[in-house]
Tab-separated table of C-alpha atoms and ligand atoms in Angstrom:
chain	number	residue	atom	x	y	z
A	1	MET	CA	-2.074	-16.029	-59.358
A	2	THR	CA	0.123	-13.005	-58.828
A	3	THR	CA	1.559	-12.526	-55.105
A	4	THR	CA	2.886	-9.091	-54.922
A	5	THR	CA	2.986	-8.042	-51.479
A	6	ASN	CA	1.407	-4.585	-50.790
A	7	LEU	CA	1.401	-3.110	-47.411
A	8	PHE	CA	-1.377	-0.741	-48.254
A	9	GLN	CA	-3.849	-3.382	-48.860
A	10	THR	CA	-6.056	-4.428	-46.016
A	11	GLY	CA	-7.921	-7.689	-44.829
A	12	PRO	CA	-11.615	-8.369	-44.537
A	13	GLY	CA	-11.799	-6.474	-41.341
A	14	GLY	CA	-9.800	-3.539	-42.697
A	15	GLU	CA	-6.524	-4.574	-41.007
A	16	PRO	CA	-3.225	-4.481	-43.116
A	17	LEU	CA	-2.472	-7.815	-44.525
A	18	ALA	CA	0.825	-9.601	-43.206
A	19	ALA	CA	3.821	-9.292	-45.401
A	20	GLY	CA	3.514	-12.148	-48.046
A	21	THR	CA	-0.101	-11.967	-48.313
A	22	PRO	CA	-1.400	-12.000	-51.475
A	23	ARG	CA	-2.999	-8.507	-52.669
A	24	ARG	CA	-6.435	-7.910	-52.369
A	25	ARG	CA	-8.793	-9.009	-55.257
A	26	PHE	CA	-12.302	-8.998	-55.314
A	27	VAL	CA	-14.666	-12.145	-56.489
A	28	HIS	CA	-18.296	-11.670	-57.530
A	29	VAL	CA	-20.479	-14.907	-57.666
A	30	GLN	CA	-23.780	-15.493	-58.914
A	31	THR	CA	-25.712	-18.371	-57.716
A	32	PHE	CA	-28.317	-20.384	-59.599
A	33	GLY	CA	-30.263	-23.249	-58.509
A	34	CYS	CA	-30.552	-25.371	-55.505
A	35	GLN	CA	-29.211	-25.217	-52.031
A	36	MET	CA	-26.255	-27.464	-53.051
A	37	ASN	CA	-24.987	-24.421	-55.212
A	38	VAL	CA	-25.681	-21.931	-52.570
A	39	ASN	CA	-23.399	-24.222	-50.396
A	40	ASP	CA	-20.831	-24.474	-53.042
A	41	THR	CA	-20.678	-20.745	-53.352
A	42	ASP	CA	-19.702	-20.512	-49.556
A	43	ARG	CA	-17.170	-22.935	-50.275
A	44	ILE	CA	-15.809	-20.955	-52.982
A	45	LEU	CA	-15.549	-17.838	-50.947
A	46	GLN	CA	-13.842	-20.085	-48.191
A	47	VAL	CA	-11.162	-21.516	-50.659
A	48	LEU	CA	-10.504	-17.996	-52.023
A	49	THR	CA	-10.174	-15.929	-48.680
A	50	PRO	CA	-6.605	-17.189	-47.670
A	51	PHE	CA	-5.638	-16.082	-51.178
A	52	GLY	CA	-6.735	-12.333	-50.559
A	53	TYR	CA	-10.301	-12.533	-52.223
A	54	ALA	CA	-13.022	-10.651	-50.607
A	55	ALA	CA	-16.637	-11.216	-51.966
A	56	THR	CA	-18.329	-8.265	-53.794
A	57	ASP	CA	-21.895	-7.799	-54.936
A	58	ASP	CA	-20.689	-5.372	-57.815
A	59	PRO	CA	-19.516	-7.292	-60.956
A	60	ALA	CA	-17.817	-4.183	-62.089
A	61	GLN	CA	-15.387	-4.091	-59.101
A	62	ALA	CA	-14.545	-7.813	-59.338
A	63	ASP	CA	-11.401	-9.509	-60.551
A	64	LEU	CA	-13.092	-12.764	-60.698
A	65	ILE	CA	-16.673	-13.322	-61.793
A	66	LEU	CA	-18.094	-16.755	-61.348
A	67	LEU	CA	-21.458	-18.064	-62.320
A	68	ASN	CA	-22.382	-21.109	-60.330
A	69	THR	CA	-24.834	-22.905	-62.497
A	70	CYS	CA	-27.696	-25.205	-62.380
A	71	SER	CA	-28.849	-27.493	-65.258
A	72	VAL	CA	-31.680	-29.234	-63.676
A	73	ARG	CA	-34.332	-27.668	-66.132
A	74	ASP	CA	-33.556	-25.932	-69.177
A	75	LYS	CA	-34.544	-22.703	-67.992
A	76	ALA	CA	-31.866	-22.242	-65.756
A	77	GLU	CA	-29.386	-22.848	-68.320
A	78	GLN	CA	-30.762	-20.104	-70.501
A	79	LYS	CA	-30.670	-17.731	-67.750
A	80	MET	CA	-26.804	-18.588	-67.341
A	81	MET	CA	-26.384	-17.968	-71.162
A	82	SER	CA	-27.870	-14.507	-71.026
A	83	GLN	CA	-26.252	-13.615	-67.796
A	84	LEU	CA	-22.861	-14.404	-69.522
A	85	GLY	CA	-23.741	-12.193	-72.246
A	86	ARG	CA	-24.480	-9.235	-69.812
A	87	LEU	CA	-21.208	-9.580	-68.158
A	88	ALA	CA	-19.155	-9.917	-71.298
A	89	PRO	CA	-18.583	-5.988	-71.854
A	90	LEU	CA	-16.758	-5.742	-68.385
A	91	LYS	CA	-13.846	-7.544	-69.867
A	92	GLU	CA	-13.157	-4.684	-72.100
A	93	TYR	CA	-12.736	-2.460	-69.256
A	94	ASN	CA	-10.700	-4.892	-67.171
A	95	ASP	CA	-7.986	-6.795	-68.962
A	96	ASP	CA	-7.274	-8.661	-65.665
A	97	LEU	CA	-10.769	-9.815	-65.205
A	98	VAL	CA	-11.360	-13.682	-65.200
A	99	LEU	CA	-14.819	-14.929	-66.110
A	100	GLY	CA	-15.589	-18.473	-65.116
A	101	VAL	CA	-18.468	-20.909	-64.927
A	102	ALA	CA	-18.939	-23.357	-62.049
A	103	GLY	CA	-21.675	-25.839	-61.084
A	104	CYS	CA	-23.863	-28.289	-63.016
A	105	VAL	CA	-23.794	-26.749	-66.436
A	106	ALA	CA	-19.940	-26.354	-66.003
A	107	GLN	CA	-19.719	-30.057	-65.234
A	108	GLN	CA	-22.058	-31.120	-67.970
A	109	GLU	CA	-20.576	-28.972	-70.862
A	110	GLY	CA	-16.960	-28.504	-69.821
A	111	GLU	CA	-14.694	-27.864	-72.806
A	112	ARG	CA	-17.579	-27.404	-75.051
A	113	LEU	CA	-18.614	-24.353	-72.897
A	114	LEU	CA	-15.153	-22.558	-73.751
A	115	GLN	CA	-15.719	-23.256	-77.536
A	116	LYS	CA	-19.334	-21.901	-77.431
A	117	VAL	CA	-18.376	-18.891	-75.213
A	118	PRO	CA	-15.399	-17.194	-76.482
A	119	TYR	CA	-14.626	-14.839	-73.759
A	120	LEU	CA	-15.115	-17.405	-71.125
A	121	ASP	CA	-11.528	-18.113	-69.119
A	122	LEU	CA	-12.453	-21.072	-66.769
A	123	VAL	CA	-15.014	-23.783	-66.543
A	124	PHE	CA	-14.860	-26.150	-63.410
A	125	GLY	CA	-17.194	-28.940	-62.009
A	126	PRO	CA	-18.350	-29.087	-58.564
A	127	ASP	CA	-15.658	-31.615	-57.507
A	128	HIS	CA	-13.127	-28.992	-58.188
A	129	VAL	CA	-13.956	-26.185	-55.888
A	130	GLY	CA	-10.946	-26.837	-53.870
A	131	ASP	CA	-8.536	-26.637	-56.697
A	132	LEU	CA	-9.843	-23.140	-57.645
A	133	PRO	CA	-6.683	-21.251	-56.507
A	134	SER	CA	-4.458	-23.566	-58.744
A	135	LEU	CA	-6.890	-23.347	-61.631
A	136	LEU	CA	-6.839	-19.392	-61.382
A	137	ASP	CA	-2.921	-19.843	-61.323
A	138	ARG	CA	-3.310	-21.593	-64.571
A	139	VAL	CA	-5.617	-18.975	-66.227
A	140	ARG	CA	-3.816	-15.916	-64.714
A	141	GLY	CA	-0.225	-17.235	-65.143
A	142	SER	CA	-0.186	-18.908	-68.429
A	143	LYS	CA	-3.190	-17.217	-69.949
A	144	GLU	CA	-4.566	-20.652	-70.625
A	145	ARG	CA	-8.264	-21.046	-70.976
A	146	VAL	CA	-8.997	-23.954	-68.324
A	147	SER	CA	-11.627	-26.422	-68.195
A	148	GLU	CA	-11.717	-29.121	-65.168
A	149	THR	CA	-14.537	-31.389	-64.814
A	150	THR	CA	-13.091	-34.881	-64.335
A	151	PHE	CA	-14.851	-36.563	-61.546
A	152	PHE	CA	-13.055	-37.852	-58.363
A	153	LYS	CA	-13.172	-41.432	-57.827
A	154	ARG	CA	-15.290	-42.132	-54.877
A	155	LYS	CA	-12.562	-43.158	-52.727
A	156	ASP	CA	-10.421	-40.131	-53.500
A	157	TYR	CA	-13.036	-37.612	-52.888
A	158	ALA	CA	-12.370	-35.521	-49.815
A	159	PHE	CA	-14.825	-33.021	-48.376
A	160	ILE	CA	-13.402	-29.448	-47.479
A	161	GLU	CA	-14.000	-29.567	-43.782
A	162	ALA	CA	-15.875	-26.112	-43.452
A	163	GLU	CA	-14.677	-23.517	-40.968
A	164	PRO	CA	-17.635	-21.448	-39.847
A	165	PRO	CA	-17.797	-17.932	-41.712
A	166	ALA	CA	-16.849	-14.784	-39.870
A	167	GLU	CA	-20.318	-14.012	-39.103
A	168	VAL	CA	-22.724	-16.930	-38.713
A	169	ARG	CA	-26.363	-16.888	-39.797
A	170	VAL	CA	-29.196	-18.128	-37.315
A	171	SER	CA	-29.859	-20.905	-39.767
A	172	GLU	CA	-26.887	-22.388	-41.672
A	173	PHE	CA	-26.612	-25.563	-44.174
A	174	VAL	CA	-24.061	-28.231	-43.534
A	175	THR	CA	-23.359	-30.634	-46.520
A	176	ILE	CA	-23.373	-34.159	-45.371
A	177	MET	CA	-23.120	-35.773	-48.813
A	178	LYS	CA	-22.694	-35.124	-52.578
A	179	GLY	CA	-23.887	-36.967	-55.555
A	180	CYS	CA	-26.886	-39.343	-56.216
A	181	ASP	CA	-26.776	-43.064	-56.966
A	182	LYS	CA	-30.451	-43.148	-57.883
A	183	VAL	CA	-31.462	-43.513	-61.436
A	184	CYS	CA	-34.503	-41.423	-61.993
A	185	SER	CA	-34.999	-41.061	-65.698
A	186	PHE	CA	-35.658	-37.540	-65.901
A	187	CYS	CA	-32.741	-36.271	-63.668
A	188	ILE	CA	-29.351	-34.742	-64.715
A	189	VAL	CA	-28.111	-34.809	-61.218
A	190	PRO	CA	-26.313	-38.073	-61.371
A	191	PHE	CA	-24.489	-36.760	-64.326
A	192	THR	CA	-23.451	-33.443	-62.950
A	193	ARG	CA	-22.829	-34.371	-59.302
A	194	GLY	CA	-21.386	-38.040	-59.685
A	195	ARG	CA	-21.968	-40.930	-57.407
A	196	GLU	CA	-22.930	-40.610	-53.689
A	197	VAL	CA	-20.013	-39.829	-51.123
A	198	SER	CA	-20.797	-39.251	-47.612
A	199	LYS	CA	-18.909	-36.857	-45.376
A	200	ASP	CA	-17.429	-38.706	-42.234
A	201	ALA	CA	-19.952	-38.446	-39.395
A	202	ASP	CA	-17.296	-36.843	-36.950
A	203	MET	CA	-16.614	-34.159	-39.382
A	204	VAL	CA	-20.306	-33.307	-39.798
A	205	VAL	CA	-20.599	-33.331	-36.108
A	206	ARG	CA	-17.584	-30.857	-35.575
A	207	GLU	CA	-19.016	-28.660	-38.417
A	208	VAL	CA	-22.396	-28.262	-36.565
A	209	GLU	CA	-20.579	-27.856	-33.038
A	210	ARG	CA	-18.550	-25.216	-34.396
A	211	LEU	CA	-21.442	-23.191	-36.116
A	212	VAL	CA	-23.546	-23.680	-32.768
A	213	ALA	CA	-20.743	-22.379	-30.863
A	214	ALA	CA	-20.334	-19.246	-33.319
A	215	GLY	CA	-24.248	-18.740	-32.690
A	216	THR	CA	-26.034	-20.649	-35.140
A	217	ARG	CA	-29.302	-22.077	-33.844
A	218	GLU	CA	-30.703	-24.041	-36.561
A	219	VAL	CA	-28.959	-26.291	-39.134
A	220	THR	CA	-30.117	-28.126	-42.370
A	221	LEU	CA	-28.230	-31.132	-43.225
A	222	LEU	CA	-27.673	-31.118	-47.045
A	223	GLY	CA	-27.509	-33.822	-49.733
A	224	GLN	CA	-29.096	-34.820	-53.032
A	225	ASN	CA	-30.358	-37.864	-51.271
A	226	VAL	CA	-29.652	-37.698	-47.681
A	227	ASN	CA	-31.304	-40.941	-46.869
A	228	SER	CA	-28.816	-42.791	-48.316
A	229	TYR	CA	-26.254	-41.284	-46.107
A	230	GLY	CA	-23.211	-43.506	-44.893
A	231	LYS	CA	-24.198	-46.275	-47.585
A	232	ASP	CA	-20.841	-45.616	-49.400
A	233	LEU	CA	-18.510	-45.538	-46.131
A	234	ARG	CA	-16.835	-48.772	-44.747
A	235	GLY	CA	-16.189	-49.631	-41.168
A	236	ASP	CA	-18.652	-50.611	-38.126
A	237	ARG	CA	-19.134	-47.035	-36.915
A	238	VAL	CA	-20.607	-45.722	-39.904
A	239	PRO	CA	-24.058	-44.344	-38.829
A	240	THR	CA	-27.193	-44.256	-41.019
A	241	PHE	CA	-28.840	-41.252	-41.806
A	242	ALA	CA	-31.176	-41.729	-38.717
A	243	GLN	CA	-28.252	-42.450	-36.437
A	244	LEU	CA	-26.625	-39.347	-37.825
A	245	LEU	CA	-29.513	-37.196	-37.010
A	246	ARG	CA	-29.587	-38.600	-33.517
A	247	ARG	CA	-25.971	-37.546	-33.125
A	248	VAL	CA	-26.673	-33.987	-34.196
A	249	ASP	CA	-29.640	-33.822	-32.298
A	250	ALA	CA	-27.701	-34.338	-29.086
A	251	ILE	CA	-25.335	-31.339	-29.659
A	252	PRO	CA	-25.957	-28.779	-26.708
A	253	GLY	CA	-27.004	-25.448	-27.971
A	254	LEU	CA	-28.579	-26.473	-31.127
A	255	GLU	CA	-32.180	-25.345	-31.182
A	256	ARG	CA	-33.434	-26.952	-34.503
A	257	LEU	CA	-32.513	-29.572	-37.127
A	258	ARG	CA	-33.789	-29.803	-40.554
A	259	PHE	CA	-32.577	-31.923	-43.741
A	260	THR	CA	-33.084	-31.887	-47.489
A	261	THR	CA	-33.528	-33.699	-49.863
A	262	SER	CA	-35.080	-37.158	-49.568
A	263	HIS	CA	-35.989	-40.135	-51.671
A	264	PRO	CA	-39.403	-41.498	-50.539
A	265	MET	CA	-37.880	-45.066	-51.070
A	266	ASP	CA	-35.407	-44.497	-48.308
A	267	ALA	CA	-37.689	-42.791	-45.776
A	268	ILE	CA	-37.888	-45.867	-43.832
A	269	ASP	CA	-39.105	-46.457	-40.148
A	270	ASP	CA	-35.989	-45.485	-38.221
A	271	LEU	CA	-36.200	-41.961	-39.968
A	272	ILE	CA	-39.926	-41.537	-39.396
A	273	ALA	CA	-39.075	-42.315	-35.764
A	274	CYS	CA	-36.866	-39.320	-35.580
A	275	PHE	CA	-39.551	-36.978	-35.983
A	276	SER	CA	-41.235	-37.935	-32.739
A	277	ASP	CA	-38.117	-38.921	-30.915
A	278	LEU	CA	-35.839	-35.985	-31.517
A	279	ARG	CA	-35.981	-32.629	-29.657
A	280	THR	CA	-34.582	-30.551	-32.534
A	281	LEU	CA	-35.783	-32.415	-35.532
A	282	CYS	CA	-38.431	-29.753	-36.990
A	283	GLU	CA	-41.816	-31.099	-38.067
A	284	TYR	CA	-41.295	-30.556	-41.764
A	285	PHE	CA	-40.390	-33.028	-44.237
A	286	HIS	CA	-39.874	-32.338	-48.044
A	287	LEU	CA	-40.835	-35.606	-49.694
A	288	PRO	CA	-40.660	-35.313	-53.409
A	289	VAL	CA	-43.379	-37.573	-55.069
A	290	GLN	CA	-43.091	-36.236	-58.825
A	291	SER	CA	-46.423	-37.773	-59.946
A	292	GLY	CA	-49.489	-39.515	-58.711
A	293	SER	CA	-49.457	-42.155	-61.510
A	294	ASP	CA	-47.973	-45.711	-61.162
A	295	ARG	CA	-47.415	-45.808	-64.709
A	296	VAL	CA	-45.449	-42.553	-64.850
A	297	LEU	CA	-43.462	-43.192	-61.625
A	298	ARG	CA	-42.408	-46.545	-63.275
A	299	ALA	CA	-41.358	-44.755	-66.442
A	300	MET	CA	-39.686	-42.124	-64.094
A	301	ARG	CA	-37.719	-45.154	-62.417
A	302	ARG	CA	-38.863	-43.822	-59.188
A	303	SER	CA	-39.111	-47.390	-57.374
A	304	TYR	CA	-42.316	-46.607	-55.316
A	305	THR	CA	-46.002	-46.880	-56.052
A	306	ARG	CA	-48.577	-44.139	-55.327
A	307	GLU	CA	-49.862	-46.586	-52.631
A	308	GLY	CA	-46.463	-47.112	-51.270
A	309	TYR	CA	-46.047	-43.406	-51.013
A	310	LEU	CA	-49.293	-42.741	-49.376
A	311	GLU	CA	-48.524	-45.506	-46.794
A	312	LYS	CA	-45.197	-43.631	-45.784
A	313	VAL	CA	-47.368	-40.349	-45.423
A	314	ALA	CA	-49.700	-42.010	-43.202
A	315	LYS	CA	-47.115	-43.396	-41.020
A	316	LEU	CA	-45.264	-39.972	-40.818
A	317	ARG	CA	-48.522	-38.162	-39.630
A	318	ALA	CA	-49.380	-41.265	-37.383
A	319	ARG	CA	-46.029	-40.761	-35.567
A	320	CYS	CA	-45.999	-36.803	-35.827
A	321	PRO	CA	-49.520	-35.535	-36.284
A	322	GLY	CA	-48.459	-31.815	-37.027
A	323	ILE	CA	-46.005	-32.499	-39.498
A	324	ALA	CA	-45.682	-30.022	-42.761
A	325	LEU	CA	-45.202	-31.869	-45.841
A	326	SER	CA	-43.947	-30.572	-48.957
A	327	THR	CA	-43.255	-31.966	-52.232
A	328	ASP	CA	-42.080	-31.771	-55.920
A	329	ILE	CA	-44.185	-32.486	-58.937
A	330	ILE	CA	-43.350	-32.757	-62.664
A	331	VAL	CA	-46.020	-32.449	-65.124
A	332	GLY	CA	-45.944	-33.241	-68.812
A	333	PHE	CA	-43.492	-36.319	-68.564
A	334	PRO	CA	-43.177	-38.237	-71.879
A	335	GLY	CA	-46.371	-40.118	-72.378
A	336	GLU	CA	-48.329	-38.565	-69.721
A	337	THR	CA	-51.956	-38.523	-70.228
A	338	ASP	CA	-54.830	-36.672	-69.017
A	339	GLU	CA	-56.062	-39.435	-67.080
A	340	GLU	CA	-52.487	-39.595	-65.545
A	341	LEU	CA	-52.493	-35.877	-64.671
A	342	GLU	CA	-55.786	-36.470	-62.932
A	343	GLU	CA	-54.037	-38.963	-60.605
A	344	THR	CA	-51.329	-36.398	-59.715
A	345	LEU	CA	-54.248	-34.085	-58.913
A	346	SER	CA	-56.031	-36.556	-56.825
A	347	LEU	CA	-52.894	-37.321	-54.999
A	348	LEU	CA	-52.425	-33.632	-54.076
A	349	ALA	CA	-56.164	-33.509	-53.040
A	350	GLU	CA	-55.593	-36.504	-50.709
A	351	VAL	CA	-52.179	-35.526	-49.154
A	352	ARG	CA	-52.910	-31.938	-48.790
A	353	TYR	CA	-49.375	-30.868	-48.695
A	354	ASP	CA	-48.462	-27.539	-47.043
A	355	SER	CA	-46.679	-26.515	-50.115
A	356	ILE	CA	-45.350	-27.758	-53.485
A	357	PHE	CA	-42.894	-27.090	-56.110
A	358	ALA	CA	-44.301	-28.062	-59.543
A	359	PHE	CA	-42.097	-28.061	-62.872
A	360	LYS	CA	-42.832	-28.783	-66.506
A	361	TYR	CA	-40.937	-31.670	-67.601
A	362	SER	CA	-37.724	-30.686	-69.374
A	363	GLU	CA	-35.854	-32.875	-71.395
A	364	ARG	CA	-32.010	-33.247	-70.086
A	365	PRO	CA	-29.314	-34.677	-72.646
A	366	GLY	CA	-28.057	-37.953	-71.665
A	367	THR	CA	-30.854	-39.068	-69.328
A	368	LYS	CA	-33.036	-42.090	-69.998
A	369	ALA	CA	-36.158	-39.982	-70.382
A	370	ALA	CA	-34.490	-38.163	-73.073
A	371	GLU	CA	-34.597	-41.389	-75.230
A	372	MET	CA	-38.471	-41.389	-74.893
A	373	GLU	CA	-40.367	-38.886	-77.159
A	374	ASP	CA	-41.031	-35.584	-75.358
A	375	SER	CA	-44.704	-36.126	-76.443
A	376	VAL	CA	-46.531	-33.487	-74.299
A	377	PRO	CA	-46.709	-30.360	-76.105
A	378	GLU	CA	-45.473	-27.135	-74.411
A	379	GLU	CA	-49.123	-25.624	-74.338
A	380	VAL	CA	-50.444	-28.870	-72.535
A	381	LYS	CA	-47.557	-28.823	-70.183
A	382	ARG	CA	-48.366	-25.219	-69.345
A	383	GLU	CA	-52.098	-25.737	-68.918
A	384	ARG	CA	-51.373	-28.879	-66.577
A	385	LEU	CA	-48.864	-27.155	-64.315
A	386	ALA	CA	-51.500	-24.300	-64.076
A	387	ARG	CA	-54.071	-27.081	-62.956
A	388	VAL	CA	-51.683	-28.310	-60.466
A	389	LEU	CA	-50.822	-24.886	-59.037
A	390	ALA	CA	-54.404	-23.736	-58.863
A	391	LEU	CA	-55.289	-26.969	-56.798
A	392	GLN	CA	-52.466	-26.494	-54.501
A	393	ASP	CA	-53.142	-22.783	-54.211
A	394	GLU	CA	-56.468	-23.475	-52.728
A	395	VAL	CA	-55.126	-25.957	-50.390
A	396	THR	CA	-52.163	-23.853	-49.094
A	397	ARG	CA	-54.491	-21.027	-48.474
A	398	ALA	CA	-56.736	-23.135	-46.355
A	399	ARG	CA	-53.586	-24.448	-44.492
A	400	MET	CA	-52.210	-21.066	-43.942
A	401	LYS	CA	-55.462	-19.562	-42.785
A	402	ALA	CA	-55.730	-22.352	-40.052
A	403	TYR	CA	-52.678	-20.761	-38.457
A	404	GLU	CA	-54.760	-17.664	-37.531
A	405	GLY	CA	-55.113	-17.329	-33.844
A	406	GLU	CA	-52.539	-19.937	-33.196
A	407	THR	CA	-49.514	-19.082	-31.064
A	408	LEU	CA	-46.218	-20.551	-32.388
A	409	GLU	CA	-42.709	-20.912	-31.658
A	410	VAL	CA	-40.693	-18.705	-33.971
A	411	LEU	CA	-36.874	-18.777	-34.421
A	412	VAL	CA	-36.109	-15.001	-35.125
A	413	GLU	CA	-33.691	-14.724	-38.073
A	414	GLY	CA	-33.728	-10.960	-38.516
A	415	PRO	CA	-35.417	-7.858	-39.714
A	416	SER	CA	-38.104	-8.750	-42.256
A	417	ARG	CA	-37.828	-7.492	-45.804
A	418	MET	CA	-40.679	-4.800	-45.071
A	419	ALA	CA	-38.299	-3.381	-42.423
A	420	SER	CA	-35.612	-2.670	-44.963
A	421	LYS	CA	-38.019	-0.833	-47.022
A	422	GLY	CA	-38.348	1.557	-43.877
A	423	VAL	CA	-41.325	0.732	-41.414
A	424	ALA	CA	-41.598	3.669	-39.015
A	425	ASP	CA	-40.900	3.503	-35.273
A	426	ARG	CA	-41.777	-0.521	-34.744
A	427	TRP	CA	-39.465	-2.880	-36.160
A	428	GLN	CA	-40.581	-5.774	-38.149
A	429	MET	CA	-38.827	-9.000	-37.530
A	430	MET	CA	-38.913	-12.169	-39.235
A	431	GLY	CA	-38.486	-15.755	-38.261
A	432	ARG	CA	-39.742	-19.235	-39.027
A	433	THR	CA	-42.200	-21.836	-37.455
A	434	ARG	CA	-40.681	-25.269	-36.986
A	435	THR	CA	-42.901	-26.179	-39.976
A	436	ASN	CA	-40.969	-23.729	-42.034
A	437	ILE	CA	-43.293	-20.931	-42.458
A	438	ILE	CA	-42.113	-17.332	-42.509
A	439	VAL	CA	-43.768	-15.221	-39.593
A	440	ASN	CA	-43.402	-11.356	-39.505
A	441	PHE	CA	-43.993	-9.462	-36.261
A	442	PRO	CA	-43.177	-6.272	-34.816
A	443	VAL	CA	-41.038	-5.551	-31.812
A	444	PRO	CA	-41.396	-2.637	-29.686
A	445	MET	CA	-38.837	-0.001	-28.924
A	446	GLY	CA	-36.441	0.165	-32.047
A	447	GLU	CA	-33.273	-1.130	-33.275
A	448	PHE	CA	-31.492	-2.137	-30.110
A	449	TRP	CA	-34.160	-4.498	-28.954
A	450	ALA	CA	-34.997	-5.640	-32.420
A	451	LYS	CA	-31.352	-6.759	-32.747
A	452	ARG	CA	-31.442	-8.657	-29.495
A	453	TRP	CA	-34.221	-10.836	-30.821
A	454	ILE	CA	-32.123	-12.310	-33.582
A	455	GLY	CA	-31.331	-16.100	-32.803
A	456	GLN	CA	-34.032	-15.921	-29.974
A	457	LEU	CA	-37.210	-18.060	-29.863
A	458	ALA	CA	-40.225	-15.680	-29.984
A	459	THR	CA	-43.769	-16.890	-28.957
A	460	VAL	CA	-45.976	-15.348	-31.607
A	461	THR	CA	-49.719	-14.947	-31.865
A	462	VAL	CA	-50.730	-15.086	-35.729
A	463	GLU	CA	-53.180	-12.524	-36.426
A	464	GLU	CA	-53.185	-12.561	-40.291
A	465	ALA	CA	-52.337	-15.292	-43.033
A	466	LYS	CA	-51.044	-14.205	-46.393
A	467	SER	CA	-50.122	-16.615	-49.140
A	468	ASN	CA	-46.641	-17.203	-48.295
A	469	SER	CA	-46.037	-15.814	-44.858
A	470	LEU	CA	-48.041	-15.189	-41.612
A	471	PHE	CA	-48.183	-11.802	-39.655
A	472	GLY	CA	-48.389	-11.724	-35.681
A	473	ARG	CA	-47.509	-10.118	-32.579
A	474	LEU	CA	-45.445	-10.935	-29.631
A	475	ALA	CA	-47.683	-13.140	-27.320
B	1	5AD	N1	-37.727	-31.836	-65.797
B	1	5AD	C1	-38.680	-30.920	-64.807
B	1	5AD	N2	-38.369	-31.145	-63.571
B	1	5AD	C2	-37.151	-31.723	-62.999
B	1	5AD	N3	-36.739	-32.066	-61.985
B	1	5AD	C3	-35.739	-32.573	-61.880
B	1	5AD	N4	-35.283	-32.953	-63.223
B	1	5AD	C4	-36.234	-32.414	-63.952
B	1	5AD	C5	-36.579	-32.435	-65.299
B	1	5AD	N5	-35.691	-32.999	-66.113
B	1	5AD	C6	-37.362	-31.492	-60.622
B	1	5AD	C7	-37.702	-32.739	-59.553
B	1	5AD	C8	-37.011	-32.612	-58.716
B	1	5AD	C9	-36.524	-31.126	-58.388
B	1	5AD	C10	-35.401	-30.713	-57.599
B	1	5AD	O1	-36.601	-30.794	-59.823
B	1	5AD	O2	-39.114	-32.238	-59.419
B	1	5AD	O3	-37.482	-33.142	-57.454
B	2	SF4	FE1	-32.468	-36.663	-59.266
B	2	SF4	FE2	-33.816	-38.771	-58.564
B	2	SF4	FE3	-31.244	-38.330	-57.512
B	2	SF4	FE4	-33.432	-36.773	-56.828
B	2	SF4	S1	-32.979	-38.839	-56.241
B	2	SF4	S2	-31.254	-36.144	-57.455
B	2	SF4	S3	-34.345	-36.694	-58.614
B	2	SF4	S4	-31.853	-38.744	-59.532
């Protein structure tokens, strides 16, 4: 990386950069996929900032463009490829532009991606976010095309302790672990994110404390499988996930606590107890079931049965009656029959989730399931997905309708999207209930008061339920 000093360059706040500070550059990152990637993008910006980079939304202005990619289903991968094609012409106008791919596709494809895409300069996996400055040095300095996708060994992996950004959001994510040691047969994650590595609990607590001190009110603890938190750590003071939740819950000033994602196997009693015991832990649990058929669950290597899963749901609801549940469903897994799909539908009808995420099975190279014949035709997958979504639509609608007339605690996050389209004199704000539903409500007396609501708990009476959000007024 060039490190010319230029006193006319300015820092993020418009202040002149100190002598010796690298010249100002712009980075444009496009993020695909899950929350983990969103979080990695934050880390990318964090490691680049001391090197004089500022984020930009405009790819044409950027000196560095990164696609932070997802490979969990094939669509995400195709999206990345077409996006790369769209960005390629920018290189003709800017010799200095570096184009890179990060995230799960990068991890999986590595070198091959450089071969496939001739105008690509840089490919790096999630373990190498911290090395980005030196990787860029190699690309810029020696005009190399660089691919770095080796996994750190578990014991060598070090988390970058996250400093709070200059301006924190009301609701922030804190990564507590990376990787996944489960062996679900359809899933690419263990190949792209490697083995489970947990972040030191003191580091997690410090990160949350700093965010809260800077104004954050709600924190979501993040990992591919948070319930196995700590299993890879040694020492007598290593907390289980439930114990970690208890430590974070005790942080003064924190209003709400959430976590994602969980594997049902590890959702054991001490975790379930947290939902009734902890002040901040929100009544919302995302518990991916994937299928309602025992045969399919076995082939997916999910290591629980339909009945075992339903027992956990019953326990959760007994401990925490108002808890909102959501799940992930895969339709069209190899060999899935019509009857087996019916079992998924009946499970959905029985649990009555508040919301679901449903996907068509997508064969991922290298996984166990890829060795089975992808036997369900695309058309049938499409039709099954439509049936699952139609059933859930009805349930979701009924569940949302039930909120009408209720008075709820809403943590206000900011102006609602309609406000940015210009609602006249009354400002629309948006926030979330503890059960993770978006609520829009107007605040009287314009912008000044609207801003003061951000980060506050509002009491809102729901007047109307739409399919994805609620509308109400201050109680
Ligand atoms: N095909 C379809 N859906 C998948 N998921 C993960 N891998 C695949 C795949 N190969 C879904 C699962 C998981 C969610 C994050 O993505 O439902 O819970
Ligand atoms: Fe993939 Fe299963 Fe791990 Fe989730 S628990 S990331 S589905 S292997």
